[in-house]
Coordinates of C-alpha atoms and ligand atoms in Angstrom, one line a residue:
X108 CA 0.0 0.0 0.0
X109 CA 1.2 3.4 -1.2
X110 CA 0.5 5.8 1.9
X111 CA 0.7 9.8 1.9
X112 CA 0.8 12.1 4.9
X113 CA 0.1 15.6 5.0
X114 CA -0.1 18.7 7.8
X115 CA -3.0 21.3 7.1
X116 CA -4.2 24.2 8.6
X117 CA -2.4 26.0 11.3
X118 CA 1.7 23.7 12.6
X119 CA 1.0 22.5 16.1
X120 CA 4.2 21.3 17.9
X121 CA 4.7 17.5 17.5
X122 CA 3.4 17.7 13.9
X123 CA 6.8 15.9 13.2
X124 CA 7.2 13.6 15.6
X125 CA 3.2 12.0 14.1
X126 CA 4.9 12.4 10.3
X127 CA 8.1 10.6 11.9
X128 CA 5.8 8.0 13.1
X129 CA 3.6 7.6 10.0
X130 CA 6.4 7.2 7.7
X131 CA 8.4 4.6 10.2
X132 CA 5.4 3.2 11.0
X133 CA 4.2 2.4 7.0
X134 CA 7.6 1.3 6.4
X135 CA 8.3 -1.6 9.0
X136 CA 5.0 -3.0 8.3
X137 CA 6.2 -3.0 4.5
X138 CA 4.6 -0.3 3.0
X139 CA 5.5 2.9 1.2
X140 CA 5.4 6.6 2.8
X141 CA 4.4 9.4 0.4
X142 CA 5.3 12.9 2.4
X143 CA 3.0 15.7 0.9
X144 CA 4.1 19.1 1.4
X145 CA 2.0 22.5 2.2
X146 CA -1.5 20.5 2.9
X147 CA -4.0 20.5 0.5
X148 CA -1.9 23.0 -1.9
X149 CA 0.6 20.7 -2.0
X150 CA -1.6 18.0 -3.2
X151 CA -3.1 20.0 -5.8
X152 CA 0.1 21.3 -7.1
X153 CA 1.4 17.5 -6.8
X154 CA 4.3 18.6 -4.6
X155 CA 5.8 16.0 -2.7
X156 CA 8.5 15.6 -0.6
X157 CA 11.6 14.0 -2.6
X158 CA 13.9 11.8 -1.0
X159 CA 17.0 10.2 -3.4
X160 CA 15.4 11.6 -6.2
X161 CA 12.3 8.8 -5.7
X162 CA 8.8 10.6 -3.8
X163 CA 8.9 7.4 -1.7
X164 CA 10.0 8.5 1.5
X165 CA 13.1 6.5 3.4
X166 CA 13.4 5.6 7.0
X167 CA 16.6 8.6 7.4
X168 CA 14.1 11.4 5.5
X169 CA 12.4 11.9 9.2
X170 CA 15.6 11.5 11.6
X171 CA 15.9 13.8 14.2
X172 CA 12.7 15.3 13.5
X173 CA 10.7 14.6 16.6
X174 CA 12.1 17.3 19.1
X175 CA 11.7 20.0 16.0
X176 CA 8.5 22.5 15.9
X177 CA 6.1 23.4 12.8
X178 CA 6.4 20.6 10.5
X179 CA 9.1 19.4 8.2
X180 CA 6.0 18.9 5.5
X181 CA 4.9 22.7 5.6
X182 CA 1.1 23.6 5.8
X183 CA -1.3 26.0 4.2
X184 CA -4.6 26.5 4.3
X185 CA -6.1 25.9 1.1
X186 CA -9.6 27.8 -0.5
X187 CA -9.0 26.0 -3.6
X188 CA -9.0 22.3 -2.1
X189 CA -12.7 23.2 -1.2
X190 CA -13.6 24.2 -4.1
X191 CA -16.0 21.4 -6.4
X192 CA -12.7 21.7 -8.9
X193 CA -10.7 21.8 -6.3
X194 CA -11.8 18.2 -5.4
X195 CA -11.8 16.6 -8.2
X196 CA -8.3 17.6 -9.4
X197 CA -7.0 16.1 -5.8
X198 CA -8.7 12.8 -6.1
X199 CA -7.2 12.6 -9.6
X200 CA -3.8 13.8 -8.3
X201 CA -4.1 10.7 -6.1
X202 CA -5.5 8.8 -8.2
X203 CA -2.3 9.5 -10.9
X204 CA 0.2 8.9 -8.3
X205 CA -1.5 5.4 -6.9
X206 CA -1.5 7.3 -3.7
X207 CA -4.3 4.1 -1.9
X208 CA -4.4 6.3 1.5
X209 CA -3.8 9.1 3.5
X210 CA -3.0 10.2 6.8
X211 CA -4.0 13.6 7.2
X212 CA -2.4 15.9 10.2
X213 CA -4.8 19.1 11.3
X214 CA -7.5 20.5 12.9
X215 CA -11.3 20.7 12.1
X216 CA -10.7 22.4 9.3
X217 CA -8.5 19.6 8.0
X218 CA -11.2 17.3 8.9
X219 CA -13.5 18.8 7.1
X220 CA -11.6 18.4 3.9
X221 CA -10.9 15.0 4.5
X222 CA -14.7 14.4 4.6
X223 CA -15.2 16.3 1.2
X224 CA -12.4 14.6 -0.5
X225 CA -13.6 11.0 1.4
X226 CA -16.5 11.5 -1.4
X227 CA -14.7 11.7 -4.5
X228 CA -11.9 9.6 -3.9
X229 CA -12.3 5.8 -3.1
X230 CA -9.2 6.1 -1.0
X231 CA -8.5 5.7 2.8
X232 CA -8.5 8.6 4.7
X233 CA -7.5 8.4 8.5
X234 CA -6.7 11.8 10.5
X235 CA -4.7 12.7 13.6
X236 CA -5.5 15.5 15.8
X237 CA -3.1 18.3 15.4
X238 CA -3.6 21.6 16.5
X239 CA -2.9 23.6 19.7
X240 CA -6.4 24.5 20.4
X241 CA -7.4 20.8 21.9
X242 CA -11.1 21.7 20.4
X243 CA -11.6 18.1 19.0
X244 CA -13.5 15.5 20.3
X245 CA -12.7 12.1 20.1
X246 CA -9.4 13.0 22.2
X247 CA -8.1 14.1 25.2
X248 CA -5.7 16.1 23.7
X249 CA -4.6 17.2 20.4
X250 CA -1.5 17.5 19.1
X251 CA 0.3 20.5 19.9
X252 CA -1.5 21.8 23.3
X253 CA 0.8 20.8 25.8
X254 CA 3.3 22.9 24.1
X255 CA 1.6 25.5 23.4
X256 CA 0.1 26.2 27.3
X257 CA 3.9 25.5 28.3
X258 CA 4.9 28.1 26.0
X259 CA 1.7 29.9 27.2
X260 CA 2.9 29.4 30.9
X261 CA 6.5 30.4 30.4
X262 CA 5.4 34.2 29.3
X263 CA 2.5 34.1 32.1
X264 CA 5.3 33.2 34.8
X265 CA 7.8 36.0 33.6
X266 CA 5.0 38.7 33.0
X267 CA 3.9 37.6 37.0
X268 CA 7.6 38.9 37.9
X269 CA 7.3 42.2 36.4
X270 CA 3.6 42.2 37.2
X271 CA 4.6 42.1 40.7
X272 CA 7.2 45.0 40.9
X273 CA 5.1 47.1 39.8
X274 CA 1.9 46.3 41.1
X275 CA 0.1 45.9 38.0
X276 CA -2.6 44.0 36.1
X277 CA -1.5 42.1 33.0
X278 CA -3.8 41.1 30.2
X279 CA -2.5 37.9 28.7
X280 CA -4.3 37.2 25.4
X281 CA -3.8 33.3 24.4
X282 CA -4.8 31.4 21.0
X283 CA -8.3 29.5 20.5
X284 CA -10.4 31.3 18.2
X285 CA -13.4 28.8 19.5
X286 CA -12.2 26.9 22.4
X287 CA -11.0 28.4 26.2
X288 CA -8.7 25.4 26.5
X289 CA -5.7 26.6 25.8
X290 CA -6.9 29.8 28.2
X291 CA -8.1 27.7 31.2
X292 CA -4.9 25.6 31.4
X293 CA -2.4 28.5 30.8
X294 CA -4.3 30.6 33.9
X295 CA -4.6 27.5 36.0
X296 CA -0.8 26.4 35.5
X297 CA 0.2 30.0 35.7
X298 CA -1.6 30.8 38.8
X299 CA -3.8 33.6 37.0
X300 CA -6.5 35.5 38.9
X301 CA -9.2 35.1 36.0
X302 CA -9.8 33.6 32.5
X303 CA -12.0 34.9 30.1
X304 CA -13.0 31.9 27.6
X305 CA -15.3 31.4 25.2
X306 CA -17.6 28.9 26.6
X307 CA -18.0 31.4 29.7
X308 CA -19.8 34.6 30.2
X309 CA -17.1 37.3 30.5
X310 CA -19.0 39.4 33.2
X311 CA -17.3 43.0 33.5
X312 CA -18.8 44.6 36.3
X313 CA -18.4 40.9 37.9
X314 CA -14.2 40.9 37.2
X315 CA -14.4 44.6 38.8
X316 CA -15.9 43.8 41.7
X317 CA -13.7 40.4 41.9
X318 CA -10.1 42.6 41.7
X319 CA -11.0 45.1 44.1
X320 CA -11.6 42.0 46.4
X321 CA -8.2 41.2 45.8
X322 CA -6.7 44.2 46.2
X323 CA -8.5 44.8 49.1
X324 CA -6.9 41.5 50.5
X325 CA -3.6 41.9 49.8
X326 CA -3.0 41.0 46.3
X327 CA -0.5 43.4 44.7
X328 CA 0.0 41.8 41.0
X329 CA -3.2 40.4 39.0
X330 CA -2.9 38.4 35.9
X331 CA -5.7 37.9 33.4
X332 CA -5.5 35.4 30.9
X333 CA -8.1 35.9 27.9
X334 CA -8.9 33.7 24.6
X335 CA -8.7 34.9 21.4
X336 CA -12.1 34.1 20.7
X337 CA -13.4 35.5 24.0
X338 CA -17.0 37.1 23.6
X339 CA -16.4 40.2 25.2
X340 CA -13.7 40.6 22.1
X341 CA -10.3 40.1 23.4
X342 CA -7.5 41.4 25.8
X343 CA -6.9 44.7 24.6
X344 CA -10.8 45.9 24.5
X345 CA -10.7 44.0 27.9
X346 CA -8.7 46.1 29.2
X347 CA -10.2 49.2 27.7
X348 CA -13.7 48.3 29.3
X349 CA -12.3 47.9 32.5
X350 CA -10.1 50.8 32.7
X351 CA -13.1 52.9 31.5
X352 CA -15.2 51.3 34.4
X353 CA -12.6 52.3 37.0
X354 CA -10.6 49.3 37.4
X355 CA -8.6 48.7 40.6
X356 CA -5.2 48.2 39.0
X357 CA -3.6 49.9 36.2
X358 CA -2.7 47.5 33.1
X359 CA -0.8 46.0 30.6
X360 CA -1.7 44.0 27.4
X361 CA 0.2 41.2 26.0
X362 CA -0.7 38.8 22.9
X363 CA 1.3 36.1 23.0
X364 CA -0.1 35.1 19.1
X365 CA 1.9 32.5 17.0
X366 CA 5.0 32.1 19.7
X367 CA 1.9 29.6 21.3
X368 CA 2.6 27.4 17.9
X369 CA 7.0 27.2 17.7
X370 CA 9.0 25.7 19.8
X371 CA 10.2 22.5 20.5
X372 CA 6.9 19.7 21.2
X373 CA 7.3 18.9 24.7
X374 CA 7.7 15.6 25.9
X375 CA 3.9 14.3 26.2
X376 CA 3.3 15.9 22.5
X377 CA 6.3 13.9 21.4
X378 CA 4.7 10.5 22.4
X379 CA 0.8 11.6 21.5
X380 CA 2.3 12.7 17.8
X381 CA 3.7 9.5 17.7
X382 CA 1.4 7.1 19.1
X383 CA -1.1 8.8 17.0
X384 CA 1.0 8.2 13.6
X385 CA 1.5 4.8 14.7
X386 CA -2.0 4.0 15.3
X387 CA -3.3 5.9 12.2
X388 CA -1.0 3.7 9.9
X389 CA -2.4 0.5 11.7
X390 CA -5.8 1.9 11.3
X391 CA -5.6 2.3 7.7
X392 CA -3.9 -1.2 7.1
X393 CA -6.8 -2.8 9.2
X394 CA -9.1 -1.5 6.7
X395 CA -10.4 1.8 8.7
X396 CA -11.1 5.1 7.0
X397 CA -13.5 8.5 7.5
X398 CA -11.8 8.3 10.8
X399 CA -9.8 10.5 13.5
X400 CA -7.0 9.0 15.6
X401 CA -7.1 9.6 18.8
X402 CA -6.0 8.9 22.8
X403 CA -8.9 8.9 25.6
X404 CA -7.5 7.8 29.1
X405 CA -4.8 6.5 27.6
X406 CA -5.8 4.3 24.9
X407 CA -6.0 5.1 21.7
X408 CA -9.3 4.9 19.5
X409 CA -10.9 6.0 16.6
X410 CA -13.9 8.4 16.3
X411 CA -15.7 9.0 12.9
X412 CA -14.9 12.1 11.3
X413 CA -18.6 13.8 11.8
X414 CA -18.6 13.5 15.9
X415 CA -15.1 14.9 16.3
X416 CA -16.2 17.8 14.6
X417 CA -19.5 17.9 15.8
X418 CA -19.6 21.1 18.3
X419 CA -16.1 22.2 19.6
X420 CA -14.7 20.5 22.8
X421 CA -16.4 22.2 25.9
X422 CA -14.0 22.8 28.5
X423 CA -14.2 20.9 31.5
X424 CA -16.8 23.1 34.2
X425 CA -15.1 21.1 37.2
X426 CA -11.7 23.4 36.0
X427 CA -13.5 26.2 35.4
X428 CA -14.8 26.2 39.5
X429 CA -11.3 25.3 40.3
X430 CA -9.6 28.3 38.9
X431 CA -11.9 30.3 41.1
X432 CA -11.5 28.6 43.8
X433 CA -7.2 28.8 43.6
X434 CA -7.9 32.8 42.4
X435 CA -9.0 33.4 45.7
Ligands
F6P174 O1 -6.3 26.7 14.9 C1 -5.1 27.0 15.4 C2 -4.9 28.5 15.6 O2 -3.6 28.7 16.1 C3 -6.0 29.2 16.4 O3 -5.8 29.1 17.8 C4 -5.8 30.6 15.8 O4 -7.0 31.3 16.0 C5 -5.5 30.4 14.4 O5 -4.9 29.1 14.3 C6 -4.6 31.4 13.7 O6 -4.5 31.1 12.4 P1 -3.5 31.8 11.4 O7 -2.1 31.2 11.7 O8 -4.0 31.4 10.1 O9 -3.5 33.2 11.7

């Protein structure tokens, strides 16, 4: 069996380590690897990673890959892939290249293509979850969060120094467009005094009244940590509203932005990226397909491609009361 692997949408840290594990994988079990580069595009344009002049990868094209960030394959996001044309011309380019499966590395967005493509094309399509924003179901985690809310926790400890000699307010704004996860670990691992996420109601007069509490107790440094995707539209307008409403302590934005996606994977994205490209292979060869890889309590399982995308991970409420608890 000829098997490709591609990364789509937005690099998650450990996107390597899955392709690593994909191509090692389809290779001891006596298989070919085909390496696809820049998602989607790359299929369309039929560019494909080259190794020895062959597009057959070897077992040396992915050494020392798995404690690298982004992804040795690229990514894009694609609007032509969705496109009616755009479909047809990828399950031809497939079809030319006797390309019998894929293993497809990306979000929902990702997902989503697979399904489209899953119709015109006769192929296997298995996916692994990578993205940082852990907004899958049909996983605990998704590739790439752990790193990211390290990453995420680093800045949050270092802005909790400078925070502190000067008796300020930070506003910390963290990735995830739809999904507080990234948010809710990053404020609960960094100690933060609120987090303003998607899935909750951001109540201003409520965060007001809950920081001249803390002042009013003792605390001298306050850190905020707010989601992208928050309703009440972000860190800096945050920060606006409550300055306007007379907040206790004087501010500072931050956006931390795409640093949350580079780095090196840390050690439990490592092993998810490559039990996942593993499992995926294994998948495929057992004759799955319209599927997502993934690990719940600690053994992996596969999830058909319509529930993982079928409303965005909620985060959990039981962490939600904890972080008010520990703000306290
Ligand atoms: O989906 C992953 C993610 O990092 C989101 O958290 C973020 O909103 C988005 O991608 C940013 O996308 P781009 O890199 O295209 O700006």
């Amino acid at each position: 069996m000829r098997i490709g692997v591609f990364c789509s949408g937005g690099d998650s840290p450990g996107m390597n380590a899955c392709v690593r594990a994909v191509v090692r994988t389809t290779i001891s079990l006596g298989h070919e690897a085909v390496g696809i580069y820049d998602g989607y595009q790359g299929l369309l344009d039929e560019n494909f990673y080259i190794c020895n002049g062959s597009a057959v990868m070897g077992l040396r094209s992915v050494s020392n890959i798995i404690s690298r960030g982004g992804t040795i394959l690229r990514t894009s996001r694609c609007k032509e892939f969705a496109t009616p044309a755009g479909l047809k011309k990828a399950a031809d380019v497939l079809v030319k290249h006797k390309i019998d499966a894929l293993v497809a590395i990306g979000g929902d967005g990702t997902i989503r293509g697979c399904m489209a493509l899953g119709k015109q094309w006769s192929g296997k399509i298995v996916a692994c979850p990578g993205t940082i924003d852990n907004d899958l179901l049909g996983t605990d985690y998704t590739l790439g969060f752990h790193t990211a809310v390290t990453t995420a926790v680093d800045a949050v400890d270092k802005l909790r120094d400078t925070a502190e000699s000067h008796q300020r307010m930070f506003l910390v704004e963290v990735m995830g467009r739809h999904s507080g996860y990234i948010a809710l670990y990053t404020a609960l691992a960094g100690g933060a005094e609120v987090a303003c996420l998607p899935e909750t109601l951001t109540d201003l007069p409520g965060i007001k009244c809950q920081l001249e509490g803390l002042k009013g107790r003792g605390k001298t440094s306050i850190i905020v940590v707010v989601a992208e995707g928050d309703e009440a539209g972000g860190a800096a307008k945050l920060h606006q509203s409550l300055t306007d409403a007379g907040c206790a302590f004087s501010g500072r934005v931050v956006s931390l932005g795409h640093i949350q996606r580079g780095g090196s994977p840390v050690v439990a994205d490592r092993i998810l990226g490559t039990r996942l490209g593993d499992f995926a292979v294994r998948a495929i060869l057992d004759g799955a397909t319209g599927v997502m890889a993934g690990e719940v309590g600690g053994k992996m399982v596969l999830t058909p491609f319509e529930q993982t995308i079928a409303q965005h991970a909620a985060v959990p409420d039981e962490l939600v009361r904890l972080l008010e608890t520990m703000a306290n």
